[in-house]
Coordinates of C-alpha atoms in Angstrom, one line a residue:
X1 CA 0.0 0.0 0.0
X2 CA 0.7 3.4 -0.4
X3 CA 0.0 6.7 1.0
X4 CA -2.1 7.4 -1.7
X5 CA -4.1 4.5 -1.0
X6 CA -4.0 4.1 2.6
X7 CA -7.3 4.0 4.1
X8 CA -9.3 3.8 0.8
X9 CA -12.2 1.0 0.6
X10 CA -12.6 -1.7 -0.4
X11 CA -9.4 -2.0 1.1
X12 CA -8.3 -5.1 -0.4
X13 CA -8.8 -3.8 -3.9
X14 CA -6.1 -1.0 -3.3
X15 CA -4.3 -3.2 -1.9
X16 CA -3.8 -5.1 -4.7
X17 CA -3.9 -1.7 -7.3
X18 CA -1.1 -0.2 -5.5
X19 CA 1.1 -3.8 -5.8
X20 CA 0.9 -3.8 -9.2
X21 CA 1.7 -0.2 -10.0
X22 CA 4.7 -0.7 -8.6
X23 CA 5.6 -3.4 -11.5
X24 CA 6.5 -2.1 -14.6
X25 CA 4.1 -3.3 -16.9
X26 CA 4.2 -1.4 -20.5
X27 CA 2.9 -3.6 -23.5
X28 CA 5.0 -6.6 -24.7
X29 CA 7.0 -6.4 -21.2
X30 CA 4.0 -8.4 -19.6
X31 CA 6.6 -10.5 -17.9
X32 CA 7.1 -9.3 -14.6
X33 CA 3.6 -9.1 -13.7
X34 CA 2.6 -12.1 -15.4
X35 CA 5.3 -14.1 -12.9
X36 CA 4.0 -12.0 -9.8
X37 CA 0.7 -12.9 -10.4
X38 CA 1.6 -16.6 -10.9
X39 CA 3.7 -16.9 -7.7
X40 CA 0.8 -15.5 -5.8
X41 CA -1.3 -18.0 -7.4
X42 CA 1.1 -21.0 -6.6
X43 CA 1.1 -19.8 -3.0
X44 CA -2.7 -19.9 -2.5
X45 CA -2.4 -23.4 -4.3
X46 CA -4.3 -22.2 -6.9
X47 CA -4.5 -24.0 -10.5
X48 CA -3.0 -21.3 -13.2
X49 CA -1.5 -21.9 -16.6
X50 CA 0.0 -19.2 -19.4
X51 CA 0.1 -20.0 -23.0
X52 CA 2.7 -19.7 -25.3
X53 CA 2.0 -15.8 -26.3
X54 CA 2.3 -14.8 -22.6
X55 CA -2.0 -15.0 -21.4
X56 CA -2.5 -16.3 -17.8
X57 CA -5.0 -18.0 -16.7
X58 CA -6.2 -18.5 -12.3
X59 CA -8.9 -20.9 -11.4
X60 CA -10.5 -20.7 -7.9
X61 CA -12.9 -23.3 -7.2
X62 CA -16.1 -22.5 -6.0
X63 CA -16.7 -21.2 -2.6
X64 CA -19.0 -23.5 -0.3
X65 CA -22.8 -23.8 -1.4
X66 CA -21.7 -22.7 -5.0
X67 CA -20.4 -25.6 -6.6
X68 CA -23.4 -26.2 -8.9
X69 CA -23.0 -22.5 -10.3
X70 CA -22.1 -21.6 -13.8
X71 CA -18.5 -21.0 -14.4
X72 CA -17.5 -17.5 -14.9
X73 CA -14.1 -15.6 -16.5
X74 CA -12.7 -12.2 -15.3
X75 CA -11.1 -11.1 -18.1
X76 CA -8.6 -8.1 -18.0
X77 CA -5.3 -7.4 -19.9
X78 CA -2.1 -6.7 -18.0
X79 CA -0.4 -3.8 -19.9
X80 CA -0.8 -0.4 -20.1
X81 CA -0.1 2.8 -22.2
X82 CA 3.0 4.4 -21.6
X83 CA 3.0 8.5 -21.8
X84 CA 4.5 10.8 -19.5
X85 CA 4.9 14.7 -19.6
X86 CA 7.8 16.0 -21.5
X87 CA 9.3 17.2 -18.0
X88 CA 8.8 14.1 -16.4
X89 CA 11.8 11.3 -16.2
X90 CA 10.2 8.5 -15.6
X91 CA 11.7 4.9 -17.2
X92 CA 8.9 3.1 -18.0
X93 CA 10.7 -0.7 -18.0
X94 CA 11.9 0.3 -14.7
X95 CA 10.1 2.4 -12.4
X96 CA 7.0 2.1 -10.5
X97 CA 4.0 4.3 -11.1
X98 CA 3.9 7.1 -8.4
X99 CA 0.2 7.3 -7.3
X100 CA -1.0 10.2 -6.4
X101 CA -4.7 11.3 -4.3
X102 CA -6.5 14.1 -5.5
X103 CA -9.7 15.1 -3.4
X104 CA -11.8 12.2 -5.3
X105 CA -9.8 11.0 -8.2
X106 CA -6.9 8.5 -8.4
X107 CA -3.8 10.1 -10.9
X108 CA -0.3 9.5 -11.1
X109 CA 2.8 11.8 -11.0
X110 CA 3.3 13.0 -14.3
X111 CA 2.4 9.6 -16.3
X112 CA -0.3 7.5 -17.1
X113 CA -2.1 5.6 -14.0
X114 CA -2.9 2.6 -15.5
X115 CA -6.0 2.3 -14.5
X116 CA -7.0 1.0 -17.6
X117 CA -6.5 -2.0 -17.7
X118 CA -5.0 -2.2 -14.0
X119 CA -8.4 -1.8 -12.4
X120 CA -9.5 -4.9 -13.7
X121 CA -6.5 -6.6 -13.1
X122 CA -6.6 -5.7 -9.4
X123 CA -10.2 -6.7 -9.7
X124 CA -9.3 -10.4 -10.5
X125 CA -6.2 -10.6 -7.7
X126 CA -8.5 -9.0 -4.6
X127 CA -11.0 -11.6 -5.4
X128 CA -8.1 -14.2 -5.8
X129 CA -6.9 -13.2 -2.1
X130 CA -10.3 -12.3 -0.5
X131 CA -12.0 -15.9 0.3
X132 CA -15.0 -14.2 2.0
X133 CA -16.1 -13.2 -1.5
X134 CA -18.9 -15.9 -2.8
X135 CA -18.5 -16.8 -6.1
X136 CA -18.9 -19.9 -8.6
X137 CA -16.4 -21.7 -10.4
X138 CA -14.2 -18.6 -11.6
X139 CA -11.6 -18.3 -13.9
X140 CA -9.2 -15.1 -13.8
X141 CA -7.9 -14.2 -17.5
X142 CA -5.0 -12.0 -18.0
X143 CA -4.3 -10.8 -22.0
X144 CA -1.2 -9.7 -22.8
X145 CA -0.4 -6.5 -25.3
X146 CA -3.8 -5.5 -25.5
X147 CA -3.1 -1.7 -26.1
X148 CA -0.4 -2.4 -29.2
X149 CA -2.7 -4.8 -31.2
X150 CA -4.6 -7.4 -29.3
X151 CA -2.0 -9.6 -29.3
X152 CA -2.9 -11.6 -26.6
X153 CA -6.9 -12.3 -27.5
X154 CA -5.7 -13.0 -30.8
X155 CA -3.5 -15.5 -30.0
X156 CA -5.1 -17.0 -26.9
X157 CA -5.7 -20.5 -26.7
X158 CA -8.7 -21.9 -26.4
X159 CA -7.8 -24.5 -24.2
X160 CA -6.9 -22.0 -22.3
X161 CA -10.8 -20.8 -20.9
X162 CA -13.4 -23.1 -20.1
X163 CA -16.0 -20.9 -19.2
X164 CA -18.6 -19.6 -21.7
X165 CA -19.7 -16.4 -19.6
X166 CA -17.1 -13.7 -19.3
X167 CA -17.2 -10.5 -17.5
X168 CA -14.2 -8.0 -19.4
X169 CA -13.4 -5.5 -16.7
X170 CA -12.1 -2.7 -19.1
X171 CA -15.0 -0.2 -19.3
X172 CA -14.5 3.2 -18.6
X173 CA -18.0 4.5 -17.4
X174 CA -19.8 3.6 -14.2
X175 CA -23.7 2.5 -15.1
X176 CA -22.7 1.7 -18.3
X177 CA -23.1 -2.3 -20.0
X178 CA -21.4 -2.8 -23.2
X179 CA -23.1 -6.2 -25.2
X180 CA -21.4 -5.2 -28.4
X181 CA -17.9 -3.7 -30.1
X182 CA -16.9 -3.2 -34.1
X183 CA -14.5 -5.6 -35.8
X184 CA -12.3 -3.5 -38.3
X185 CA -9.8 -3.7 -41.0
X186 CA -7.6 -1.7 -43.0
X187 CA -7.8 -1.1 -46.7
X188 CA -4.6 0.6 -48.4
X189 CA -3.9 1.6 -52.0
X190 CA -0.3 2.4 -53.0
X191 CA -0.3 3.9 -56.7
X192 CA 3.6 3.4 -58.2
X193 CA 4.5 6.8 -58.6
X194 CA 5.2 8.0 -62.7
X195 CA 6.5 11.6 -62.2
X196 CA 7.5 14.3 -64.9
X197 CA 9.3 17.5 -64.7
X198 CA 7.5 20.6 -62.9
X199 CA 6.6 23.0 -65.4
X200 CA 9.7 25.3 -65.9
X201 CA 8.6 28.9 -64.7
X202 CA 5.7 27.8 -63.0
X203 CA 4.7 29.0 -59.5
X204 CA 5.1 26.6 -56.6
X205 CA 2.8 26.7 -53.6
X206 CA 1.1 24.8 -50.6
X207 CA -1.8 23.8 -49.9
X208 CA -2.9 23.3 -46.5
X209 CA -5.5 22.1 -44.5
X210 CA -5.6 23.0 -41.1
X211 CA -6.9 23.3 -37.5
X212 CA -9.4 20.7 -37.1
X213 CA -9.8 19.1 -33.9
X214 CA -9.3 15.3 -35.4
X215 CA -10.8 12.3 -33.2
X216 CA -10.9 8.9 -32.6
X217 CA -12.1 7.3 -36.3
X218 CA -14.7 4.7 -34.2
X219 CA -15.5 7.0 -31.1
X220 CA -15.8 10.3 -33.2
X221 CA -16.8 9.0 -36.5
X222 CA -20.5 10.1 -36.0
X223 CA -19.8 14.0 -34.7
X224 CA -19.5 15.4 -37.9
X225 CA -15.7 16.4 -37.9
X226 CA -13.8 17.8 -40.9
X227 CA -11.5 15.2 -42.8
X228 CA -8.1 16.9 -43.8
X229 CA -7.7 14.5 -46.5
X230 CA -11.2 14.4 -48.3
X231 CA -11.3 18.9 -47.8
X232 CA -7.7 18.8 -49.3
X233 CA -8.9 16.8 -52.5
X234 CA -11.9 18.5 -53.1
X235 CA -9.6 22.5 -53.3
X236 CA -7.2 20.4 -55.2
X237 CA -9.9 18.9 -57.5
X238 CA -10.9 22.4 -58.4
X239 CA -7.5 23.6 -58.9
X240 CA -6.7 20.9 -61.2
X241 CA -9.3 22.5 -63.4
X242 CA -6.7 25.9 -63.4
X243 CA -4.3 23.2 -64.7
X244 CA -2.5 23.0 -61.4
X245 CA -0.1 20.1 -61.1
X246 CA 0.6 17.8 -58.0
X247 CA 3.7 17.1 -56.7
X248 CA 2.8 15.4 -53.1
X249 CA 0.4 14.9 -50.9
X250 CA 0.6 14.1 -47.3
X251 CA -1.7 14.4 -44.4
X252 CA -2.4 12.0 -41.2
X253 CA -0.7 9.6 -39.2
X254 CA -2.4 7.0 -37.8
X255 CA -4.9 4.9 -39.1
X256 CA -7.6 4.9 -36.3
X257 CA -7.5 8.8 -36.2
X258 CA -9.7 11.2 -38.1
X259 CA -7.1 13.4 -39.9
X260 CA -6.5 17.0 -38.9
X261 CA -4.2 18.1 -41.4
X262 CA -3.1 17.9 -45.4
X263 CA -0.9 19.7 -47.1
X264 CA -0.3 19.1 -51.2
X265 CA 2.5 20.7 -53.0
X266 CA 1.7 22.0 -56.3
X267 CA 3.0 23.6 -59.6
X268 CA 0.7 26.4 -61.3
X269 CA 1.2 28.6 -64.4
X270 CA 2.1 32.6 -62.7
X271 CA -1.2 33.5 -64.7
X272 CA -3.2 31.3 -62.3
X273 CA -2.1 32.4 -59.4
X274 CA -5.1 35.1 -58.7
X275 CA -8.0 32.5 -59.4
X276 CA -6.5 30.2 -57.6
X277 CA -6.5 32.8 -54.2
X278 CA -10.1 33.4 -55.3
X279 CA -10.6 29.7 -55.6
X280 CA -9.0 28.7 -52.3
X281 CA -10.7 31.9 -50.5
X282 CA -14.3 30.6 -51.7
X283 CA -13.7 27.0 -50.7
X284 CA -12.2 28.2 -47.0
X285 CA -15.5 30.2 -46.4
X286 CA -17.4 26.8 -47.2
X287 CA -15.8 24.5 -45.0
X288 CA -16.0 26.9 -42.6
X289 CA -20.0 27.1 -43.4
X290 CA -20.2 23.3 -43.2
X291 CA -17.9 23.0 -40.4
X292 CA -19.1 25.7 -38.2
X293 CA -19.7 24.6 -34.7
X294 CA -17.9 20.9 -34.9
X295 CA -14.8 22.5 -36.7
X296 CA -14.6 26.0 -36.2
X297 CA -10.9 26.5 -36.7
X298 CA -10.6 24.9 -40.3
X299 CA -8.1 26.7 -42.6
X300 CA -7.6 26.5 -46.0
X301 CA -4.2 28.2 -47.2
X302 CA -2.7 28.4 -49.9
X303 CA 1.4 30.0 -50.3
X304 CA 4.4 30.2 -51.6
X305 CA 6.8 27.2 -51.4
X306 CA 10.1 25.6 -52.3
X307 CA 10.0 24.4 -56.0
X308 CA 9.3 20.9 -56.9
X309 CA 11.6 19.1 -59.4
X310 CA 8.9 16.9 -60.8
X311 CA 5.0 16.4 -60.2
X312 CA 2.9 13.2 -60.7
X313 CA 2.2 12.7 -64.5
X314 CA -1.0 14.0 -65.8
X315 CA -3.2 10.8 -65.7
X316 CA -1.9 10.1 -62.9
X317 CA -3.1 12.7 -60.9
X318 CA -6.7 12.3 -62.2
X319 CA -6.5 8.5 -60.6
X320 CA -5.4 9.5 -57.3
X321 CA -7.6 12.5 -56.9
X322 CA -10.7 11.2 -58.6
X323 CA -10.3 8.1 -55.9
X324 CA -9.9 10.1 -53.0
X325 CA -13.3 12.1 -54.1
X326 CA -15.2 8.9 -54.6
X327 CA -14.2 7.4 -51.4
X328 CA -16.6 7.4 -48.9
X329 CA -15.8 8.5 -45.2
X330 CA -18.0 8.6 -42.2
X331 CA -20.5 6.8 -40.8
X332 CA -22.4 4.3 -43.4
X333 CA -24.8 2.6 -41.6
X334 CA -26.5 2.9 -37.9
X335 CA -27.6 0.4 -35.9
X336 CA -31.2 -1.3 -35.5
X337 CA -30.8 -3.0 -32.4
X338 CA -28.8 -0.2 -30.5
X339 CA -30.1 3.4 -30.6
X340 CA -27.4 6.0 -31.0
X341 CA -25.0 3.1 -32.3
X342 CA -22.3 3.4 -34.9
X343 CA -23.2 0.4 -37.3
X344 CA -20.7 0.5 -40.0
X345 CA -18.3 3.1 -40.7
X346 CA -15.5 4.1 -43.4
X347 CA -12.7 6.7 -42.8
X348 CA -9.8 8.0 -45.0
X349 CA -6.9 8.0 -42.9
X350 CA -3.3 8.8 -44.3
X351 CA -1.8 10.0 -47.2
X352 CA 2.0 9.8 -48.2
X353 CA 4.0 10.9 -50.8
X354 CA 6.8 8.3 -50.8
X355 CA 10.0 8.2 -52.9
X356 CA 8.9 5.7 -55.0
X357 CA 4.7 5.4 -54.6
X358 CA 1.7 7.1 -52.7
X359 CA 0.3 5.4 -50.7
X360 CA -3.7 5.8 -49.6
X361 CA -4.7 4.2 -46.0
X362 CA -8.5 3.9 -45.0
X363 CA -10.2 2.2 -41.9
X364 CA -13.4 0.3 -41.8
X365 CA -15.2 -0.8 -38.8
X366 CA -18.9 -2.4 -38.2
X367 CA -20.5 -4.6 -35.3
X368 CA -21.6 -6.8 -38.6
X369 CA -19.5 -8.8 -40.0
X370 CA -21.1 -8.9 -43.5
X371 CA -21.3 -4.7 -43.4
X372 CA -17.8 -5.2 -42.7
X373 CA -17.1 -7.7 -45.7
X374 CA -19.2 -5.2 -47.9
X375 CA -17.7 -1.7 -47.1
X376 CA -14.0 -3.4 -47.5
X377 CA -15.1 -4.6 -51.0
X378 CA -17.0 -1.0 -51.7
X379 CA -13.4 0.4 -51.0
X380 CA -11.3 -2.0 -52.6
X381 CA -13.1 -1.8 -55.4
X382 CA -13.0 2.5 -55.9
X383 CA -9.4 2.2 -55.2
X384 CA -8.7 -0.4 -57.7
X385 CA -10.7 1.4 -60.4
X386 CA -8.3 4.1 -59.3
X387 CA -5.5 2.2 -60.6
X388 CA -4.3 1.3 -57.0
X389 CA -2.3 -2.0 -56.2
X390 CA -4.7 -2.7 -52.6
X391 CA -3.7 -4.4 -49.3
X392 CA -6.6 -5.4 -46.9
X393 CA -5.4 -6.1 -43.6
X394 CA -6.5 -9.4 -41.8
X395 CA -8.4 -7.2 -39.1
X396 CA -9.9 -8.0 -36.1
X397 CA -13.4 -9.3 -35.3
X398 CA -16.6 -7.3 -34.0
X399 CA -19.1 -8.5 -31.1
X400 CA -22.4 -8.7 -31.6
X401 CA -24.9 -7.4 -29.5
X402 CA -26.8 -9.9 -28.1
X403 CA -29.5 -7.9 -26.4
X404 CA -31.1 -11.3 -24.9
X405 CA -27.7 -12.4 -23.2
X406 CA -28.3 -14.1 -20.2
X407 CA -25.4 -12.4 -18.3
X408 CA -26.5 -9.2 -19.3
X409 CA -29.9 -9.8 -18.0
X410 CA -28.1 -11.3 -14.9
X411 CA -26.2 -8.0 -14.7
X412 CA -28.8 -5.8 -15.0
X413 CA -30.9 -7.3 -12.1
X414 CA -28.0 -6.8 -9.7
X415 CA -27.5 -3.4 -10.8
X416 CA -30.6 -3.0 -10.3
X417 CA -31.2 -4.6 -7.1
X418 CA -28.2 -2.6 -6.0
X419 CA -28.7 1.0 -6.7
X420 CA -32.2 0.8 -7.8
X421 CA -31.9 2.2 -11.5
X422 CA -31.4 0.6 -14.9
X423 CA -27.8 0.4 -16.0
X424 CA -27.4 2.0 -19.9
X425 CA -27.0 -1.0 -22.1
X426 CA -24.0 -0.4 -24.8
X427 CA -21.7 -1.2 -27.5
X428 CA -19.2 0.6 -28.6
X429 CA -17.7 1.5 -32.2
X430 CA -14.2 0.8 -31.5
X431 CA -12.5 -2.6 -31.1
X432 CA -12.5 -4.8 -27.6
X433 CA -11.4 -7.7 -26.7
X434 CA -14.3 -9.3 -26.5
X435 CA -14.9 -9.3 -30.3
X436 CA -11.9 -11.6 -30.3
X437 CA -12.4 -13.6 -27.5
X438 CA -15.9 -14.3 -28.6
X439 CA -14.5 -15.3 -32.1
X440 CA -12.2 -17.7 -30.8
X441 CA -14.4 -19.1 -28.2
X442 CA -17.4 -19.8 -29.8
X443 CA -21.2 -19.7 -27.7
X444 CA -18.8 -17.3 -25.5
X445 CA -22.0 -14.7 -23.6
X446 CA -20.0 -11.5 -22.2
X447 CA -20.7 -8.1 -20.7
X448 CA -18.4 -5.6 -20.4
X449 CA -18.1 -2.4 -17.6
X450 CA -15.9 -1.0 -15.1
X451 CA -15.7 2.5 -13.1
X452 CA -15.8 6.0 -13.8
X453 CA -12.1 6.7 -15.7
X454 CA -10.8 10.2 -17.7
X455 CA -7.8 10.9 -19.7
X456 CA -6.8 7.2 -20.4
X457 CA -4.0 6.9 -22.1
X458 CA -3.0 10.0 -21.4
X459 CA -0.8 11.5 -18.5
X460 CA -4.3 13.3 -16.8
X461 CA -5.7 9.8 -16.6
X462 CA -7.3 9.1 -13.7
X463 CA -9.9 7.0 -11.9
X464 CA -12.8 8.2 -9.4
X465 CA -12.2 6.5 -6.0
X466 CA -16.1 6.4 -5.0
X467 CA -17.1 5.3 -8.4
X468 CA -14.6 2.1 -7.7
X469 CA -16.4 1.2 -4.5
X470 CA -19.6 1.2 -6.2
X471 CA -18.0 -0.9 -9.2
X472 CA -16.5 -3.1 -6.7
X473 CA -19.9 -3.7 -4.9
X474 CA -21.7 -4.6 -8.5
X475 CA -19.0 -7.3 -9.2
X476 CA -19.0 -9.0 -6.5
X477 CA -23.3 -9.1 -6.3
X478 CA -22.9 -10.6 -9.8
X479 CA -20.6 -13.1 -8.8
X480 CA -23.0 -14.1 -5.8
X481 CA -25.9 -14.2 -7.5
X482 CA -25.2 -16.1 -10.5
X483 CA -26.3 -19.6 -10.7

């Protein structure tokens, strides 16, 4: 324990929290927490195995009275994101978080806490060490790299589990039960790049889109934000008919983000330049018209730059921007079951200029399978009629909702029964585990929640103590009520 946690309840929980924020735990360095939390098992004479990518698994028998009840799985994944503040020294395969109490929240000193996923994790080992708790048959899963791919669910083996209901204890929002996630995969085009010399005497300028706020491309796909990538082609499409000529295009980088900038350089005959102003000055009054309250700051700017050498050849350029234009981005479908729910989505991620090709990268996500399958073909098939060589990624599985899941009717009575409301029932347009597990697993009924958290993966994160207790309570009534 320490003093941040001293005296906190449930006691055993922090406990257990403040152990393994001491252990240095940053994805794919799983190791010394995975062999702490198998020593403890060993000494309790507990029944625990690991698998070859690093997943553990603890089984504790059934306590007295409950040996007839359904077996259950904990699931949680042991690493966590590493960020710190640029004035912070902090090694991250070495040093222990520093916790630190603030009036009602949990933080840490300068880093991330943790708390996601180490919330559930301490979840699991408090019940492991507390044998007043009543519970079933219980297995306690630990996944490993969870935050730098899903490593672990993907590669978890399914002798592994036994159980075919599983509670995932990484939720961040008290009151909340998630039944459902997206599955997604990533379609890239990569066009082999045919250049020609830039026009001699030809003005050379940059285009630039800028100050959008960006977002999560699952979480934020359906508020509307401004895409850097699809703005930027639709000033350059227009400036192509001034017989501008593109040199490069890059904006983005990272394929689950929604992209806040772009920047294209280009070659224009001196003659052209004026239109091109009045062009550019028209189009940055209409974004701003259809971006005024989501994306307030959006710029367009076009200016003087450094002359290119070459730009793409002529044909070429009509391929890659006529693509880009016919891509769609943004939300394609909502869902039926869920109200408020993300179905199916499409966004248009990066865009680099590379020495020898451009290269085109677009996300797809859905909580159906077969939307998924469709809106990977829809953009496969506009990039290759775009004259793009295309790369699908192998992906990553959604979860159904299953709004008749009895452990999600289970959950909802003791929520109930507890604090005498209806939880929200949930899924979420982003991947979880859970879509993987489930895949690999099959007949695998799960619910997901956990307590109040901000600022995850992020050094503000930080976890409300109160809402923890509550959280705490709700497991455990879940646990002794099954049957």
């Amino acid at each position: 324990m320490t003093d941040a946690t001293r005296d906190l309840e449930p006691q055993i929980f922090w406990n257990c929290f403040a152990a393994i924020s001491a252990i240095p735990r940053a994805s794919g360095h799983e190791e010394r927490i995975g062999a702490y939390i198998l020593e403890r098992a060993g000494q309790l004479g507990l029944e625990r195995a690991k698998d070859d990518c690093g997943n553990i698994v603890v089984k504790l028998p059934a306590t007295p009275g409950k040996e007839g009840v359904r077996s259950i799985c904990l699931q949680s994944h042991l690493d966590m994101v590493c960020e710190k503040n640029a004035d912070k020294v902090h090694d991250f395969l070495n040093d222990p978080i520093e916790l630190v109490r603030n009036g009602e929240v949990l933080t840490a000193n300068g880093t991330t806490l943790g708390a996601d996923n180490g919330i559930g994790v301490a979840t699991s080992l408090a019940i492991m060490e507390d044998r007043s708790v009543e519970h079933g048959p219980l297995e306690l899963l630990f996944t490993v790299e969870e935050e730098t791919g899903l490593r672990g669910a993907k590669n978890l083996s399914p002798s592994l589990v036994s159980s075919r209901s599983l509670l995932n204890l990484d939720s961040e929002e008290e009151g909340a039960l998630y039944i459902g996630c997206a599955g997604g995969r990533d379609t890239v085009g990569r066009w082999r790049l045919v250049r020609e010399a830039a026009p001699a005497g030809w003005a050379a300028l940059r285009l630039t889109v800028k100050g959008l706020k960006g977002g999560h491309s699952g979480l934020e796909i359906d508020k509307g934000l401004g895409n850097a990538i699809k703005l930027l082609n639709r000033a350059l499409m227009r400036l192509a008919g001034l017989g501008a000529r593109v040199a490069a295009i890059d904006g983005g980088n990272m394929r689950n983000a929604i992209p806040r900038e772009c920047a294209a350089v280009i070659s224009l005959a001196p003659e052209r330049a004026a239109a091109a102003q009045t062009v550019v000055a028209e189009l940055a009054a209409t974004f701003a018209a259809e971006l005024p309250t989501v994306d307030p700051g959006v710029q367009l700017v076009l200016e003087p730059c450094e002359a290119p050498a070459t730009v793409l050849y002529q044909h070429l350029q009509r391929q890659v921007l006529s693509t880009i234009a016919a891509l769609p981005s943004g939300v394609q479908r909502m869902s039926a079951e869920i109200a408020g729910l993300v179905e199916t989505s499409t966004n248009v991620s990066v865009i680099n200029t590379e020495q020898d090709e451009l290269v085109l990268i677009t996300s797809q996500r859905s909580s159906s399978a077969s939307r998924l399958t469709e809106v990977v073909e829809t953009v496969q098939s506009i990039l290759e009629l775009g004259g793009a060589a295309v790369e699908v990624s192998e992906g990553y599985p959604g979860w159904q909702p299953n709004v008749d899941s009895p452990l999600l009717k289970l959950a909802q009575r003791c929520y109930r029964g507890l604090y005498g409301k209806d939880p929200e029932v949930k899924a979420i347009h982003a991947g979880l585990e859970c879509g993987i597990i489930g895949e690999r697993t099959p007949g695998m009924d799960m619910v997901s929640f956990g307590p109040n958290m901000e600022k995850v993966h992020s050094p503000d994160e930080r976890v409300y103590i109160e809402s923890v207790a509550r959280y705490w309570r709700f497991v455990l009534e879940i646990l002794k009520t099954a049957q």
